[in-house]
Coordinates of C-alpha atoms in Angstrom, one line a residue:
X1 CA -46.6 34.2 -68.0
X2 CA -45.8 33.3 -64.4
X3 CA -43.6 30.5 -63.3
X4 CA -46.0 27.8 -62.9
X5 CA -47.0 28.4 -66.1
X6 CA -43.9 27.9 -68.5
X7 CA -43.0 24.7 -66.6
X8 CA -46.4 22.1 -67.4
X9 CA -44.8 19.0 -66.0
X10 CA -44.3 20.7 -62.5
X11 CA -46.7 19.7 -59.6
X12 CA -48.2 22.9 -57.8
X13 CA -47.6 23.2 -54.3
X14 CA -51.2 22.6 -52.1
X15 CA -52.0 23.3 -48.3
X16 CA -52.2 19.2 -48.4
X17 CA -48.4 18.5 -49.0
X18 CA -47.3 21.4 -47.3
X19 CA -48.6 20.4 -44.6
X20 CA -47.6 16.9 -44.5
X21 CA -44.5 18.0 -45.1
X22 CA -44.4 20.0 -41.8
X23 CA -45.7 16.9 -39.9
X24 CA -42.8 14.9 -41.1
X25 CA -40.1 17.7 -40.5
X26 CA -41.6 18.4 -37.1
X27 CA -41.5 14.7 -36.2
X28 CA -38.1 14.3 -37.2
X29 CA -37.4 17.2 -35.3
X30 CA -39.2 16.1 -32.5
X31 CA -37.4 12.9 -32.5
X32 CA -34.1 14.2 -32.8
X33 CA -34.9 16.9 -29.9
X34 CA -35.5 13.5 -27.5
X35 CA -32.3 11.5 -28.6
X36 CA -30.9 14.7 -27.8
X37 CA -32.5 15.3 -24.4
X38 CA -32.0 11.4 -23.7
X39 CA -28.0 12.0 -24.6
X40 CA -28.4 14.9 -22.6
X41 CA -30.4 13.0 -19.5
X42 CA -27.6 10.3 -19.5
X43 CA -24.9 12.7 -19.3
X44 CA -26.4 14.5 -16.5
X45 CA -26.5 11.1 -14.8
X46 CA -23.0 10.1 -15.4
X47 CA -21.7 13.2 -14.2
X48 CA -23.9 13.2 -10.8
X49 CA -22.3 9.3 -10.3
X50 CA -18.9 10.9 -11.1
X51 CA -19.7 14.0 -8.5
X52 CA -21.0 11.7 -6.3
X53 CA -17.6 9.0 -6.5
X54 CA -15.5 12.1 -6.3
X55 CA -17.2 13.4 -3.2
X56 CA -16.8 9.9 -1.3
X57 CA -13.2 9.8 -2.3
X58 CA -12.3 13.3 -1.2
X59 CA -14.0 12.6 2.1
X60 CA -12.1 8.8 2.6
X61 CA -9.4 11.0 2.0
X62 CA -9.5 13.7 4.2
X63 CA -11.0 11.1 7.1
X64 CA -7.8 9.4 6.5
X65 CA -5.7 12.6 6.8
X66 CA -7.7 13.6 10.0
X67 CA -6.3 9.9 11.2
X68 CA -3.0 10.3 10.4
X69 CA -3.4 13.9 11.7
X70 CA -3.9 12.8 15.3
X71 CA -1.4 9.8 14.9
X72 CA 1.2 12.0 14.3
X73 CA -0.3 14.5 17.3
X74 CA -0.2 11.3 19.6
X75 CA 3.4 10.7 18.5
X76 CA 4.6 14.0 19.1
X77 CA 3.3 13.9 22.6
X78 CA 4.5 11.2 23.5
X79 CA 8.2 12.5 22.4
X80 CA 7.8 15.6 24.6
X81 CA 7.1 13.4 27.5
X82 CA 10.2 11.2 26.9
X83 CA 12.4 13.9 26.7
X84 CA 11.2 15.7 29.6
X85 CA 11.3 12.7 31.5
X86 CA 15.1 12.3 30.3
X87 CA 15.6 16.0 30.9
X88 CA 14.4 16.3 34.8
X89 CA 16.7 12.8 35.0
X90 CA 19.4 14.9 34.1
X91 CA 18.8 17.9 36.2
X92 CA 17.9 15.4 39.0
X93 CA 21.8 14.0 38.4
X94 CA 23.2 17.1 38.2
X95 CA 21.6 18.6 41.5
X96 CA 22.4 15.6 43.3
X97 CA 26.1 16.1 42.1
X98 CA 25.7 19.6 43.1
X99 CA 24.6 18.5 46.6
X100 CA 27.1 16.4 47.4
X101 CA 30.1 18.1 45.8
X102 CA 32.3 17.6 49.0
X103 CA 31.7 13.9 49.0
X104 CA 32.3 13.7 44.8
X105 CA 35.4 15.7 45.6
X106 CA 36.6 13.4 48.4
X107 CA 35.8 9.9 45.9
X108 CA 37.7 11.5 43.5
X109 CA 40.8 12.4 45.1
X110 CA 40.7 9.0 47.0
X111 CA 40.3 7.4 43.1
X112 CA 42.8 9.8 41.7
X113 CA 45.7 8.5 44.6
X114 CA 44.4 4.7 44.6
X115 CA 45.4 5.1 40.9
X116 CA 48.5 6.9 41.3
X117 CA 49.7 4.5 44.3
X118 CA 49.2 1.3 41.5
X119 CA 51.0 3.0 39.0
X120 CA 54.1 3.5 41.1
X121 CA 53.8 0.0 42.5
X122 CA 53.1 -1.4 38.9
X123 CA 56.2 0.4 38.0
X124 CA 58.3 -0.6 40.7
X125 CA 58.0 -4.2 39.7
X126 CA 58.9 -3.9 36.2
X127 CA 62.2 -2.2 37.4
X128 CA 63.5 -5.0 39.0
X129 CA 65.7 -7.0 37.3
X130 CA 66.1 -11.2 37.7
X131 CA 69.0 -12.5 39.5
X132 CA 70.0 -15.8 39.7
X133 CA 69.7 -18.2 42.9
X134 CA 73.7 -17.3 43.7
X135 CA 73.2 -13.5 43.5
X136 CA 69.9 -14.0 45.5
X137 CA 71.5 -16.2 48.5
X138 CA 74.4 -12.9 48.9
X139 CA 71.7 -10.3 48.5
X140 CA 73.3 -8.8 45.1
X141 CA 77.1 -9.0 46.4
X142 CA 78.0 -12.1 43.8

């Protein structure tokens, strides 16, 4: 005996249900395969609008870096132009002093004995002692 025939209760198998069968399988299948492609799609979309964001971002970023950039360029120039402008100040100063060493010499001897001649006189002053009006009248004698 074959198999379909020790079991009476069991229904054969036709080309009808087997077939049905494969319609429903493949439509679940289908179904399944365009939720997927649909997950798939949205994904792809959220990823270009993240691509996209990050893109912008980057380039705010490096136009702000490119700004800061030639801030920073302009800040720097302007610093080499102060300090040459102090530097030929002081090379202007010094050649002038150079120039007229004999006359800076001369002003400075002249300061050096003014200040010498006020110290001695300064000093002078605080040597003398106060004498009454009696020792005054005999000139120191009393």
């Amino acid at each position: 005996m074959t198999e379909q025939n020790k079991n009476a209760n069991r229904k054969t198998s036709t080309a009808g249900s087997t077939a049905s069968k494969a319609a429903s399988t493949a439509g679940k299948a289908t179904e399944s395969t365009k939720s997927a492609a649909n997950g798939a799609a949205s994904k792809a979309t959220d990823a270009a609008s993240a691509a996209a964001s990050s893109t912008e971002r980057a380039a705010r970023a490096a136009n702000g870096a490119a700004r800061s950039a030639a801030k920073g360029v302009d800040a720097g120039r302007r610093a080499v132009v102060t300090a040459s402008g102090q530097v030929a100040a002081g090379a202007k100063t010094a050649w002038t002093v150079i120039a007229n060493r004999r006359l800076v010499a001369a002003g400075a001897a002249a300061g050096l004995t003014a200040l010498t001649a006020a110290s001695y006189a300064v000093g002078r002053r605080a040597e003398r002692h106060t004498h009454g009006p009696l020792t005054r009248m005999t000139g120191g004698r009393i």
